[in-house]
Amino acid sequence: MQAQYLAGGGLEQYQAAPTGARMANHGAAMCRVQLAEGQDVYAKPGAMIAYDGYLRYEPVSQTFRRALGEWASGERTPLLRWAGDGALYLADMGADVLNLQLADEALSINGSHLLAMDATLQCAVEKVKGPAMLAGTGLYNVTVRGSGWVSVTSRGVPVVLDCAEAETFVDPDALVAWTTGLEVKARRSMKVGALVGRGSGEAMQLGFRGAGFVVVQPSEDTSDRLKIRG
């Protein structure tokens, strides 16, 4: 009966097809993570919408929590560790999902946009310094480092800009993530007084230059950058 509905009821187009990738999109707003024993993943609490197979989850260890520092708040954990054999489906309030494969690289991520990451990756909360802090990007970002998969969310379809081609300027409130090691500088608009009803994005931009990229969303996110949704 189930096969009949899927084949003849118009539902077959919504079935999740294996892609062979560790993390892959199902539609724009869902991440499918393929898990196997010994290949754990960290995911944002509350992001699981479904799974199949034999999966289990637990809060991250106290050692990992201490490494995350200010991101952990009280008794709440900033990430859950998923293990087992099966497929895990993740989403965050209908936001668009972008899956990136790091190859011995480091990515600085707005904490509220981190959806999932391979447990083999190193993760730390680092204080934003220099121009990025002055531009109002928040005091802390999550730095993910190593080789593996990471999934981030965006309020709308994001754009990934190559900073090696040309110096790239971004509204700080629209930043999702950027490659660490980029040269960062702040630029303040000359005629700030002429801006009426606009935020800091027009008053100040962040400039990025070097071998790497920035991920920018089509929305000015002024919410708490390290907010944890339980």
mmCIF file with all atom_site columns, C-alpha atoms in Angstrom:
data_model
loop_
_atom_site.group_PDB
_atom_site.id
_atom_site.type_symbol
_atom_site.label_atom_id
_atom_site.label_alt_id
_atom_site.label_comp_id
_atom_site.label_asym_id
_atom_site.label_entity_id
_atom_site.label_seq_id
_atom_site.pdbx_PDB_ins_code
_atom_site.Cartn_x
_atom_site.Cartn_y
_atom_site.Cartn_z
_atom_site.occupancy
_atom_site.B_iso_or_equiv
_atom_site.pdbx_formal_charge
_atom_site.auth_seq_id
_atom_site.auth_comp_id
_atom_site.auth_asym_id
_atom_site.auth_atom_id
_atom_site.pdbx_PDB_model_num
ATOM 1   C CA . MET A 1 1   ? 0.000  0.000  0.000  1.00 0.00 ? 1   MET A CA 1
ATOM 2   C CA . GLN A 1 2   ? 2.796  2.420  0.899  1.00 0.00 ? 2   GLN A CA 1
ATOM 3   C CA . ALA A 1 3   ? 4.621  1.747  -2.391 1.00 0.00 ? 3   ALA A CA 1
ATOM 4   C CA . GLN A 1 4   ? 1.366  2.320  -4.270 1.00 0.00 ? 4   GLN A CA 1
ATOM 5   C CA . TYR A 1 5   ? 0.866  5.739  -2.679 1.00 0.00 ? 5   TYR A CA 1
ATOM 6   C CA . LEU A 1 6   ? 4.431  6.760  -3.395 1.00 0.00 ? 6   LEU A CA 1
ATOM 7   C CA . ALA A 1 7   ? 4.381  5.532  -6.992 1.00 0.00 ? 7   ALA A CA 1
ATOM 8   C CA . GLY A 1 8   ? 0.963  6.687  -8.051 1.00 0.00 ? 8   GLY A CA 1
ATOM 9   C CA . GLY A 1 9   ? 0.027  9.412  -5.617 1.00 0.00 ? 9   GLY A CA 1
ATOM 10  C CA . GLY A 1 10  ? 2.512  12.057 -6.687 1.00 0.00 ? 10  GLY A CA 1
ATOM 11  C CA . LEU A 1 11  ? 4.647  11.633 -3.582 1.00 0.00 ? 11  LEU A CA 1
ATOM 12  C CA . GLU A 1 12  ? 7.654  10.002 -5.213 1.00 0.00 ? 12  GLU A CA 1
ATOM 13  C CA . GLN A 1 13  ? 9.177  13.413 -5.972 1.00 0.00 ? 13  GLN A CA 1
ATOM 14  C CA . TYR A 1 14  ? 9.460  14.074 -2.227 1.00 0.00 ? 14  TYR A CA 1
ATOM 15  C CA . GLN A 1 15  ? 11.322 10.894 -1.361 1.00 0.00 ? 15  GLN A CA 1
ATOM 16  C CA . ALA A 1 16  ? 14.833 11.349 -0.012 1.00 0.00 ? 16  ALA A CA 1
ATOM 17  C CA . ALA A 1 17  ? 17.256 9.941  -2.559 1.00 0.00 ? 17  ALA A CA 1
ATOM 18  C CA . PRO A 1 18  ? 20.704 8.847  -1.346 1.00 0.00 ? 18  PRO A CA 1
ATOM 19  C CA . THR A 1 19  ? 23.428 11.093 -2.767 1.00 0.00 ? 19  THR A CA 1
ATOM 20  C CA . GLY A 1 20  ? 26.521 9.360  -1.459 1.00 0.00 ? 20  GLY A CA 1
ATOM 21  C CA . ALA A 1 21  ? 27.561 12.564 0.332  1.00 0.00 ? 21  ALA A CA 1
ATOM 22  C CA . ARG A 1 22  ? 27.953 12.735 4.087  1.00 0.00 ? 22  ARG A CA 1
ATOM 23  C CA . MET A 1 23  ? 25.755 15.859 4.222  1.00 0.00 ? 23  MET A CA 1
ATOM 24  C CA . ALA A 1 24  ? 23.357 16.763 1.428  1.00 0.00 ? 24  ALA A CA 1
ATOM 25  C CA . ASN A 1 25  ? 20.330 18.965 0.897  1.00 0.00 ? 25  ASN A CA 1
ATOM 26  C CA . HIS A 1 26  ? 16.812 17.625 0.585  1.00 0.00 ? 26  HIS A CA 1
ATOM 27  C CA . GLY A 1 27  ? 15.111 20.702 -0.749 1.00 0.00 ? 27  GLY A CA 1
ATOM 28  C CA . ALA A 1 28  ? 16.462 24.092 0.235  1.00 0.00 ? 28  ALA A CA 1
ATOM 29  C CA . ALA A 1 29  ? 15.723 23.962 3.957  1.00 0.00 ? 29  ALA A CA 1
ATOM 30  C CA . MET A 1 30  ? 16.649 20.430 5.033  1.00 0.00 ? 30  MET A CA 1
ATOM 31  C CA . CYS A 1 31  ? 19.973 18.700 5.625  1.00 0.00 ? 31  CYS A CA 1
ATOM 32  C CA . ARG A 1 32  ? 20.290 14.921 5.339  1.00 0.00 ? 32  ARG A CA 1
ATOM 33  C CA . VAL A 1 33  ? 23.233 13.478 7.277  1.00 0.00 ? 33  VAL A CA 1
ATOM 34  C CA . GLN A 1 34  ? 24.266 9.898  6.563  1.00 0.00 ? 34  GLN A CA 1
ATOM 35  C CA . LEU A 1 35  ? 25.552 8.304  9.776  1.00 0.00 ? 35  LEU A CA 1
ATOM 36  C CA . ALA A 1 36  ? 27.495 5.107  10.378 1.00 0.00 ? 36  ALA A CA 1
ATOM 37  C CA . GLU A 1 37  ? 29.040 3.713  13.551 1.00 0.00 ? 37  GLU A CA 1
ATOM 38  C CA . GLY A 1 38  ? 32.120 5.694  14.424 1.00 0.00 ? 38  GLY A CA 1
ATOM 39  C CA . GLN A 1 39  ? 31.098 8.647  12.241 1.00 0.00 ? 39  GLN A CA 1
ATOM 40  C CA . ASP A 1 40  ? 29.290 10.829 14.770 1.00 0.00 ? 40  ASP A CA 1
ATOM 41  C CA . VAL A 1 41  ? 27.934 14.293 14.112 1.00 0.00 ? 41  VAL A CA 1
ATOM 42  C CA . TYR A 1 42  ? 27.219 17.314 16.304 1.00 0.00 ? 42  TYR A CA 1
ATOM 43  C CA . ALA A 1 43  ? 23.903 19.080 15.645 1.00 0.00 ? 43  ALA A CA 1
ATOM 44  C CA . LYS A 1 44  ? 22.009 22.042 17.031 1.00 0.00 ? 44  LYS A CA 1
ATOM 45  C CA . PRO A 1 45  ? 19.472 21.057 19.723 1.00 0.00 ? 45  PRO A CA 1
ATOM 46  C CA . GLY A 1 46  ? 15.936 21.087 18.359 1.00 0.00 ? 46  GLY A CA 1
ATOM 47  C CA . ALA A 1 47  ? 17.126 20.756 14.749 1.00 0.00 ? 47  ALA A CA 1
ATOM 48  C CA . MET A 1 48  ? 16.229 17.062 14.334 1.00 0.00 ? 48  MET A CA 1
ATOM 49  C CA . ILE A 1 49  ? 12.985 16.682 12.396 1.00 0.00 ? 49  ILE A CA 1
ATOM 50  C CA . ALA A 1 50  ? 13.259 12.960 11.507 1.00 0.00 ? 50  ALA A CA 1
ATOM 51  C CA . TYR A 1 51  ? 15.628 10.037 11.295 1.00 0.00 ? 51  TYR A CA 1
ATOM 52  C CA . ASP A 1 52  ? 15.656 6.444  10.133 1.00 0.00 ? 52  ASP A CA 1
ATOM 53  C CA . GLY A 1 53  ? 17.789 3.516  11.188 1.00 0.00 ? 53  GLY A CA 1
ATOM 54  C CA . TYR A 1 54  ? 19.293 3.113  14.627 1.00 0.00 ? 54  TYR A CA 1
ATOM 55  C CA . LEU A 1 55  ? 20.403 6.495  15.927 1.00 0.00 ? 55  LEU A CA 1
ATOM 56  C CA . ARG A 1 56  ? 20.954 7.838  19.414 1.00 0.00 ? 56  ARG A CA 1
ATOM 57  C CA . TYR A 1 57  ? 21.931 11.205 20.810 1.00 0.00 ? 57  TYR A CA 1
ATOM 58  C CA . GLU A 1 58  ? 23.418 12.658 23.968 1.00 0.00 ? 58  GLU A CA 1
ATOM 59  C CA . PRO A 1 59  ? 24.616 16.053 25.197 1.00 0.00 ? 59  PRO A CA 1
ATOM 60  C CA . VAL A 1 60  ? 28.236 16.860 24.459 1.00 0.00 ? 60  VAL A CA 1
ATOM 61  C CA . SER A 1 61  ? 30.783 16.004 27.150 1.00 0.00 ? 61  SER A CA 1
ATOM 62  C CA . GLN A 1 62  ? 31.708 18.436 29.885 1.00 0.00 ? 62  GLN A CA 1
ATOM 63  C CA . THR A 1 63  ? 35.176 18.693 28.371 1.00 0.00 ? 63  THR A CA 1
ATOM 64  C CA . PHE A 1 64  ? 33.684 19.765 25.058 1.00 0.00 ? 64  PHE A CA 1
ATOM 65  C CA . ARG A 1 65  ? 31.352 22.188 26.820 1.00 0.00 ? 65  ARG A CA 1
ATOM 66  C CA . ARG A 1 66  ? 34.293 23.824 28.568 1.00 0.00 ? 66  ARG A CA 1
ATOM 67  C CA . ALA A 1 67  ? 36.067 24.162 25.228 1.00 0.00 ? 67  ALA A CA 1
ATOM 68  C CA . LEU A 1 68  ? 33.034 26.022 23.880 1.00 0.00 ? 68  LEU A CA 1
ATOM 69  C CA . GLY A 1 69  ? 33.242 28.516 26.737 1.00 0.00 ? 69  GLY A CA 1
ATOM 70  C CA . GLU A 1 70  ? 30.731 31.346 26.508 1.00 0.00 ? 70  GLU A CA 1
ATOM 71  C CA . TRP A 1 71  ? 28.560 29.511 23.984 1.00 0.00 ? 71  TRP A CA 1
ATOM 72  C CA . ALA A 1 72  ? 27.319 27.125 26.678 1.00 0.00 ? 72  ALA A CA 1
ATOM 73  C CA . SER A 1 73  ? 24.682 28.727 28.867 1.00 0.00 ? 73  SER A CA 1
ATOM 74  C CA . GLY A 1 74  ? 23.795 27.308 32.271 1.00 0.00 ? 74  GLY A CA 1
ATOM 75  C CA . GLU A 1 75  ? 22.636 23.712 32.057 1.00 0.00 ? 75  GLU A CA 1
ATOM 76  C CA . ARG A 1 76  ? 21.788 23.890 28.382 1.00 0.00 ? 76  ARG A CA 1
ATOM 77  C CA . THR A 1 77  ? 24.079 22.319 25.825 1.00 0.00 ? 77  THR A CA 1
ATOM 78  C CA . PRO A 1 78  ? 24.892 24.156 22.570 1.00 0.00 ? 78  PRO A CA 1
ATOM 79  C CA . LEU A 1 79  ? 25.146 20.903 20.572 1.00 0.00 ? 79  LEU A CA 1
ATOM 80  C CA . LEU A 1 80  ? 23.966 17.306 20.672 1.00 0.00 ? 80  LEU A CA 1
ATOM 81  C CA . ARG A 1 81  ? 26.116 14.362 19.615 1.00 0.00 ? 81  ARG A CA 1
ATOM 82  C CA . TRP A 1 82  ? 24.359 11.929 17.262 1.00 0.00 ? 82  TRP A CA 1
ATOM 83  C CA . ALA A 1 83  ? 25.694 8.413  16.686 1.00 0.00 ? 83  ALA A CA 1
ATOM 84  C CA . GLY A 1 84  ? 24.551 5.144  15.120 1.00 0.00 ? 84  GLY A CA 1
ATOM 85  C CA . ASP A 1 85  ? 23.671 3.858  11.677 1.00 0.00 ? 85  ASP A CA 1
ATOM 86  C CA . GLY A 1 86  ? 21.032 5.657  9.624  1.00 0.00 ? 86  GLY A CA 1
ATOM 87  C CA . ALA A 1 87  ? 19.972 8.983  8.146  1.00 0.00 ? 87  ALA A CA 1
ATOM 88  C CA . LEU A 1 88  ? 19.404 12.106 10.220 1.00 0.00 ? 88  LEU A CA 1
ATOM 89  C CA . TYR A 1 89  ? 17.271 14.978 8.905  1.00 0.00 ? 89  TYR A CA 1
ATOM 90  C CA . LEU A 1 90  ? 17.915 18.468 10.251 1.00 0.00 ? 90  LEU A CA 1
ATOM 91  C CA . ALA A 1 91  ? 16.260 21.855 9.757  1.00 0.00 ? 91  ALA A CA 1
ATOM 92  C CA . ASP A 1 92  ? 16.026 25.180 11.574 1.00 0.00 ? 92  ASP A CA 1
ATOM 93  C CA . MET A 1 93  ? 12.798 27.177 11.283 1.00 0.00 ? 93  MET A CA 1
ATOM 94  C CA . GLY A 1 94  ? 12.676 26.789 7.490  1.00 0.00 ? 94  GLY A CA 1
ATOM 95  C CA . ALA A 1 95  ? 16.023 28.527 6.924  1.00 0.00 ? 95  ALA A CA 1
ATOM 96  C CA . ASP A 1 96  ? 18.007 27.652 3.814  1.00 0.00 ? 96  ASP A CA 1
ATOM 97  C CA . VAL A 1 97  ? 20.784 25.113 4.376  1.00 0.00 ? 97  VAL A CA 1
ATOM 98  C CA . LEU A 1 98  ? 24.296 25.178 2.924  1.00 0.00 ? 98  LEU A CA 1
ATOM 99  C CA . ASN A 1 99  ? 26.607 22.164 3.330  1.00 0.00 ? 99  ASN A CA 1
ATOM 100 C CA . LEU A 1 100 ? 30.360 22.702 3.069  1.00 0.00 ? 100 LEU A CA 1
ATOM 101 C CA . GLN A 1 101 ? 33.204 20.185 2.988  1.00 0.00 ? 101 GLN A CA 1
ATOM 102 C CA . LEU A 1 102 ? 36.350 21.501 4.659  1.00 0.00 ? 102 LEU A CA 1
ATOM 103 C CA . ALA A 1 103 ? 39.767 20.183 3.617  1.00 0.00 ? 103 ALA A CA 1
ATOM 104 C CA . ASP A 1 104 ? 42.207 21.108 6.379  1.00 0.00 ? 104 ASP A CA 1
ATOM 105 C CA . GLU A 1 105 ? 40.520 24.520 6.557  1.00 0.00 ? 105 GLU A CA 1
ATOM 106 C CA . ALA A 1 106 ? 38.986 26.719 9.218  1.00 0.00 ? 106 ALA A CA 1
ATOM 107 C CA . LEU A 1 107 ? 35.668 28.540 9.085  1.00 0.00 ? 107 LEU A CA 1
ATOM 108 C CA . SER A 1 108 ? 34.478 31.291 11.406 1.00 0.00 ? 108 SER A CA 1
ATOM 109 C CA . ILE A 1 109 ? 30.703 30.931 11.795 1.00 0.00 ? 109 ILE A CA 1
ATOM 110 C CA . ASN A 1 110 ? 28.037 33.127 13.316 1.00 0.00 ? 110 ASN A CA 1
ATOM 111 C CA . GLY A 1 111 ? 27.024 30.774 16.153 1.00 0.00 ? 111 GLY A CA 1
ATOM 112 C CA . SER A 1 112 ? 23.289 30.969 15.505 1.00 0.00 ? 112 SER A CA 1
ATOM 113 C CA . HIS A 1 113 ? 23.863 29.673 11.947 1.00 0.00 ? 113 HIS A CA 1
ATOM 114 C CA . LEU A 1 114 ? 25.737 26.476 12.832 1.00 0.00 ? 114 LEU A CA 1
ATOM 115 C CA . LEU A 1 115 ? 23.383 23.568 12.124 1.00 0.00 ? 115 LEU A CA 1
ATOM 116 C CA . ALA A 1 116 ? 25.687 20.537 12.196 1.00 0.00 ? 116 ALA A CA 1
ATOM 117 C CA . MET A 1 117 ? 29.317 19.477 11.939 1.00 0.00 ? 117 MET A CA 1
ATOM 118 C CA . ASP A 1 118 ? 31.342 16.279 11.820 1.00 0.00 ? 118 ASP A CA 1
ATOM 119 C CA . ALA A 1 119 ? 32.489 15.225 15.283 1.00 0.00 ? 119 ALA A CA 1
ATOM 120 C CA . THR A 1 120 ? 36.019 14.870 13.918 1.00 0.00 ? 120 THR A CA 1
ATOM 121 C CA . LEU A 1 121 ? 36.236 18.627 13.377 1.00 0.00 ? 121 LEU A CA 1
ATOM 122 C CA . GLN A 1 122 ? 37.694 20.856 16.069 1.00 0.00 ? 122 GLN A CA 1
ATOM 123 C CA . CYS A 1 123 ? 35.313 23.457 17.420 1.00 0.00 ? 123 CYS A CA 1
ATOM 124 C CA . ALA A 1 124 ? 35.991 26.463 19.632 1.00 0.00 ? 124 ALA A CA 1
ATOM 125 C CA . VAL A 1 125 ? 34.352 29.740 20.549 1.00 0.00 ? 125 VAL A CA 1
ATOM 126 C CA . GLU A 1 126 ? 36.716 32.573 19.802 1.00 0.00 ? 126 GLU A CA 1
ATOM 127 C CA . LYS A 1 127 ? 36.424 36.247 20.541 1.00 0.00 ? 127 LYS A CA 1
ATOM 128 C CA . VAL A 1 128 ? 36.015 38.398 17.464 1.00 0.00 ? 128 VAL A CA 1
ATOM 129 C CA . LYS A 1 129 ? 38.864 40.881 17.292 1.00 0.00 ? 129 LYS A CA 1
ATOM 130 C CA . GLY A 1 130 ? 39.779 44.004 15.393 1.00 0.00 ? 130 GLY A CA 1
ATOM 131 C CA . PRO A 1 131 ? 37.561 45.421 12.632 1.00 0.00 ? 131 PRO A CA 1
ATOM 132 C CA . ALA A 1 132 ? 35.004 42.608 12.855 1.00 0.00 ? 132 ALA A CA 1
ATOM 133 C CA . MET A 1 133 ? 34.249 43.482 16.462 1.00 0.00 ? 133 MET A CA 1
ATOM 134 C CA . LEU A 1 134 ? 34.074 47.214 15.718 1.00 0.00 ? 134 LEU A CA 1
ATOM 135 C CA . ALA A 1 135 ? 31.601 46.575 12.902 1.00 0.00 ? 135 ALA A CA 1
ATOM 136 C CA . GLY A 1 136 ? 29.143 44.977 15.327 1.00 0.00 ? 136 GLY A CA 1
ATOM 137 C CA . THR A 1 137 ? 29.337 41.319 14.302 1.00 0.00 ? 137 THR A CA 1
ATOM 138 C CA . GLY A 1 138 ? 29.086 40.232 17.926 1.00 0.00 ? 138 GLY A CA 1
ATOM 139 C CA . LEU A 1 139 ? 31.696 39.364 20.516 1.00 0.00 ? 139 LEU A CA 1
ATOM 140 C CA . TYR A 1 140 ? 32.060 35.665 19.760 1.00 0.00 ? 140 TYR A CA 1
ATOM 141 C CA . ASN A 1 141 ? 32.046 33.392 16.730 1.00 0.00 ? 141 ASN A CA 1
ATOM 142 C CA . VAL A 1 142 ? 32.334 29.615 16.464 1.00 0.00 ? 142 VAL A CA 1
ATOM 143 C CA . THR A 1 143 ? 35.508 28.495 14.682 1.00 0.00 ? 143 THR A CA 1
ATOM 144 C CA . VAL A 1 144 ? 35.355 25.048 13.056 1.00 0.00 ? 144 VAL A CA 1
ATOM 145 C CA . ARG A 1 145 ? 38.673 23.614 11.930 1.00 0.00 ? 145 ARG A CA 1
ATOM 146 C CA . GLY A 1 146 ? 39.944 20.481 10.152 1.00 0.00 ? 146 GLY A CA 1
ATOM 147 C CA . SER A 1 147 ? 38.709 18.182 7.401  1.00 0.00 ? 147 SER A CA 1
ATOM 148 C CA . GLY A 1 148 ? 35.052 17.202 7.276  1.00 0.00 ? 148 GLY A CA 1
ATOM 149 C CA . TRP A 1 149 ? 31.513 18.427 6.709  1.00 0.00 ? 149 TRP A CA 1
ATOM 150 C CA . VAL A 1 150 ? 29.758 21.393 8.262  1.00 0.00 ? 150 VAL A CA 1
ATOM 151 C CA . SER A 1 151 ? 26.210 22.613 7.677  1.00 0.00 ? 151 SER A CA 1
ATOM 152 C CA . VAL A 1 152 ? 25.125 26.240 8.140  1.00 0.00 ? 152 VAL A CA 1
ATOM 153 C CA . THR A 1 153 ? 21.803 28.008 7.784  1.00 0.00 ? 153 THR A CA 1
ATOM 154 C CA . SER A 1 154 ? 20.861 31.210 6.019  1.00 0.00 ? 154 SER A CA 1
ATOM 155 C CA . ARG A 1 155 ? 17.764 33.374 6.107  1.00 0.00 ? 155 ARG A CA 1
ATOM 156 C CA . GLY A 1 156 ? 17.128 33.030 2.393  1.00 0.00 ? 156 GLY A CA 1
ATOM 157 C CA . VAL A 1 157 ? 19.324 31.695 -0.403 1.00 0.00 ? 157 VAL A CA 1
ATOM 158 C CA . PRO A 1 158 ? 22.924 32.636 0.473  1.00 0.00 ? 158 PRO A CA 1
ATOM 159 C CA . VAL A 1 159 ? 25.684 33.804 -1.826 1.00 0.00 ? 159 VAL A CA 1
ATOM 160 C CA . VAL A 1 160 ? 29.273 32.543 -1.498 1.00 0.00 ? 160 VAL A CA 1
ATOM 161 C CA . LEU A 1 161 ? 31.771 35.211 -2.587 1.00 0.00 ? 161 LEU A CA 1
ATOM 162 C CA . ASP A 1 162 ? 35.364 34.430 -3.528 1.00 0.00 ? 162 ASP A CA 1
ATOM 163 C CA . CYS A 1 163 ? 37.613 36.962 -1.824 1.00 0.00 ? 163 CYS A CA 1
ATOM 164 C CA . ALA A 1 164 ? 40.649 36.006 -3.927 1.00 0.00 ? 164 ALA A CA 1
ATOM 165 C CA . GLU A 1 165 ? 39.077 37.512 -7.037 1.00 0.00 ? 165 GLU A CA 1
ATOM 166 C CA . ALA A 1 166 ? 38.518 40.949 -5.529 1.00 0.00 ? 166 ALA A CA 1
ATOM 167 C CA . GLU A 1 167 ? 38.210 42.617 -2.143 1.00 0.00 ? 167 GLU A CA 1
ATOM 168 C CA . THR A 1 168 ? 34.691 41.919 -0.910 1.00 0.00 ? 168 THR A CA 1
ATOM 169 C CA . PHE A 1 169 ? 32.647 44.196 1.364  1.00 0.00 ? 169 PHE A CA 1
ATOM 170 C CA . VAL A 1 170 ? 29.778 42.812 3.417  1.00 0.00 ? 170 VAL A CA 1
ATOM 171 C CA . ASP A 1 171 ? 27.082 44.148 5.731  1.00 0.00 ? 171 ASP A CA 1
ATOM 172 C CA . PRO A 1 172 ? 28.142 42.700 9.123  1.00 0.00 ? 172 PRO A CA 1
ATOM 173 C CA . ASP A 1 173 ? 24.529 41.812 9.966  1.00 0.00 ? 173 ASP A CA 1
ATOM 174 C CA . ALA A 1 174 ? 24.291 39.655 6.822  1.00 0.00 ? 174 ALA A CA 1
ATOM 175 C CA . LEU A 1 175 ? 27.446 37.619 7.507  1.00 0.00 ? 175 LEU A CA 1
ATOM 176 C CA . VAL A 1 176 ? 26.977 33.885 8.006  1.00 0.00 ? 176 VAL A CA 1
ATOM 177 C CA . ALA A 1 177 ? 30.576 32.651 7.884  1.00 0.00 ? 177 ALA A CA 1
ATOM 178 C CA . TRP A 1 178 ? 34.012 33.363 6.486  1.00 0.00 ? 178 TRP A CA 1
ATOM 179 C CA . THR A 1 179 ? 37.294 31.577 5.921  1.00 0.00 ? 179 THR A CA 1
ATOM 180 C CA . THR A 1 180 ? 39.736 32.285 8.710  1.00 0.00 ? 180 THR A CA 1
ATOM 181 C CA . GLY A 1 181 ? 43.016 33.824 7.665  1.00 0.00 ? 181 GLY A CA 1
ATOM 182 C CA . LEU A 1 182 ? 41.402 36.407 5.410  1.00 0.00 ? 182 LEU A CA 1
ATOM 183 C CA . GLU A 1 183 ? 42.573 39.981 5.776  1.00 0.00 ? 183 GLU A CA 1
ATOM 184 C CA . VAL A 1 184 ? 39.689 41.868 7.388  1.00 0.00 ? 184 VAL A CA 1
ATOM 185 C CA . LYS A 1 185 ? 39.195 45.615 7.534  1.00 0.00 ? 185 LYS A CA 1
ATOM 186 C CA . ALA A 1 186 ? 36.332 47.928 8.355  1.00 0.00 ? 186 ALA A CA 1
ATOM 187 C CA . ARG A 1 187 ? 35.047 50.673 6.064  1.00 0.00 ? 187 ARG A CA 1
ATOM 188 C CA . ARG A 1 188 ? 32.762 53.408 7.320  1.00 0.00 ? 188 ARG A CA 1
ATOM 189 C CA . SER A 1 189 ? 30.478 55.173 4.869  1.00 0.00 ? 189 SER A CA 1
ATOM 190 C CA . MET A 1 190 ? 31.287 58.839 4.369  1.00 0.00 ? 190 MET A CA 1
ATOM 191 C CA . LYS A 1 191 ? 27.777 60.300 4.560  1.00 0.00 ? 191 LYS A CA 1
ATOM 192 C CA . VAL A 1 192 ? 26.255 58.364 7.415  1.00 0.00 ? 192 VAL A CA 1
ATOM 193 C CA . GLY A 1 193 ? 24.005 61.290 8.311  1.00 0.00 ? 193 GLY A CA 1
ATOM 194 C CA . ALA A 1 194 ? 22.210 60.952 4.991  1.00 0.00 ? 194 ALA A CA 1
ATOM 195 C CA . LEU A 1 195 ? 21.017 57.469 5.867  1.00 0.00 ? 195 LEU A CA 1
ATOM 196 C CA . VAL A 1 196 ? 17.507 57.419 7.264  1.00 0.00 ? 196 VAL A CA 1
ATOM 197 C CA . GLY A 1 197 ? 15.982 54.317 8.808  1.00 0.00 ? 197 GLY A CA 1
ATOM 198 C CA . ARG A 1 198 ? 18.868 52.023 7.874  1.00 0.00 ? 198 ARG A CA 1
ATOM 199 C CA . GLY A 1 199 ? 21.124 49.946 10.108 1.00 0.00 ? 199 GLY A CA 1
ATOM 200 C CA . SER A 1 200 ? 24.852 49.513 10.526 1.00 0.00 ? 200 SER A CA 1
ATOM 201 C CA . GLY A 1 201 ? 25.256 47.657 7.242  1.00 0.00 ? 201 GLY A CA 1
ATOM 202 C CA . GLU A 1 202 ? 25.236 50.925 5.303  1.00 0.00 ? 202 GLU A CA 1
ATOM 203 C CA . ALA A 1 203 ? 27.138 52.844 7.969  1.00 0.00 ? 203 ALA A CA 1
ATOM 204 C CA . MET A 1 204 ? 29.960 50.302 8.180  1.00 0.00 ? 204 MET A CA 1
ATOM 205 C CA . GLN A 1 205 ? 31.024 47.336 6.082  1.00 0.00 ? 205 GLN A CA 1
ATOM 206 C CA . LEU A 1 206 ? 33.603 44.611 6.566  1.00 0.00 ? 206 LEU A CA 1
ATOM 207 C CA . GLY A 1 207 ? 36.134 44.143 3.797  1.00 0.00 ? 207 GLY A CA 1
ATOM 208 C CA . PHE A 1 208 ? 37.635 40.681 3.145  1.00 0.00 ? 208 PHE A CA 1
ATOM 209 C CA . ARG A 1 209 ? 40.674 39.929 1.017  1.00 0.00 ? 209 ARG A CA 1
ATOM 210 C CA . GLY A 1 210 ? 42.720 36.771 0.445  1.00 0.00 ? 210 GLY A CA 1
ATOM 211 C CA . ALA A 1 211 ? 42.449 33.111 -0.446 1.00 0.00 ? 211 ALA A CA 1
ATOM 212 C CA . GLY A 1 212 ? 39.020 32.187 0.864  1.00 0.00 ? 212 GLY A CA 1
ATOM 213 C CA . PHE A 1 213 ? 35.347 33.053 0.795  1.00 0.00 ? 213 PHE A CA 1
ATOM 214 C CA . VAL A 1 214 ? 32.513 34.633 2.729  1.00 0.00 ? 214 VAL A CA 1
ATOM 215 C CA . VAL A 1 215 ? 28.950 33.338 3.035  1.00 0.00 ? 215 VAL A CA 1
ATOM 216 C CA . VAL A 1 216 ? 26.314 36.102 2.996  1.00 0.00 ? 216 VAL A CA 1
ATOM 217 C CA . GLN A 1 217 ? 22.580 35.796 3.593  1.00 0.00 ? 217 GLN A CA 1
ATOM 218 C CA . PRO A 1 218 ? 19.883 38.075 2.085  1.00 0.00 ? 218 PRO A CA 1
ATOM 219 C CA . SER A 1 219 ? 18.837 39.291 5.518  1.00 0.00 ? 219 SER A CA 1
ATOM 220 C CA . GLU A 1 220 ? 20.232 41.526 8.214  1.00 0.00 ? 220 GLU A CA 1
ATOM 221 C CA . ASP A 1 221 ? 20.287 39.278 11.252 1.00 0.00 ? 221 ASP A CA 1
ATOM 222 C CA . THR A 1 222 ? 20.398 41.393 14.403 1.00 0.00 ? 222 THR A CA 1
ATOM 223 C CA . SER A 1 223 ? 19.385 38.593 16.781 1.00 0.00 ? 223 SER A CA 1
ATOM 224 C CA . ASP A 1 224 ? 21.648 37.116 19.432 1.00 0.00 ? 224 ASP A CA 1
ATOM 225 C CA . ARG A 1 225 ? 24.463 35.471 17.465 1.00 0.00 ? 225 ARG A CA 1
ATOM 226 C CA . LEU A 1 226 ? 24.983 32.733 20.021 1.00 0.00 ? 226 LEU A CA 1
ATOM 227 C CA . LYS A 1 227 ? 21.331 32.058 20.774 1.00 0.00 ? 227 LYS A CA 1
ATOM 228 C CA . ILE A 1 228 ? 20.592 28.420 21.595 1.00 0.00 ? 228 ILE A CA 1
ATOM 229 C CA . ARG A 1 229 ? 17.211 27.044 20.591 1.00 0.00 ? 229 ARG A CA 1
ATOM 230 C CA . GLY A 1 230 ? 16.115 24.200 22.851 1.00 0.00 ? 230 GLY A CA 1
#
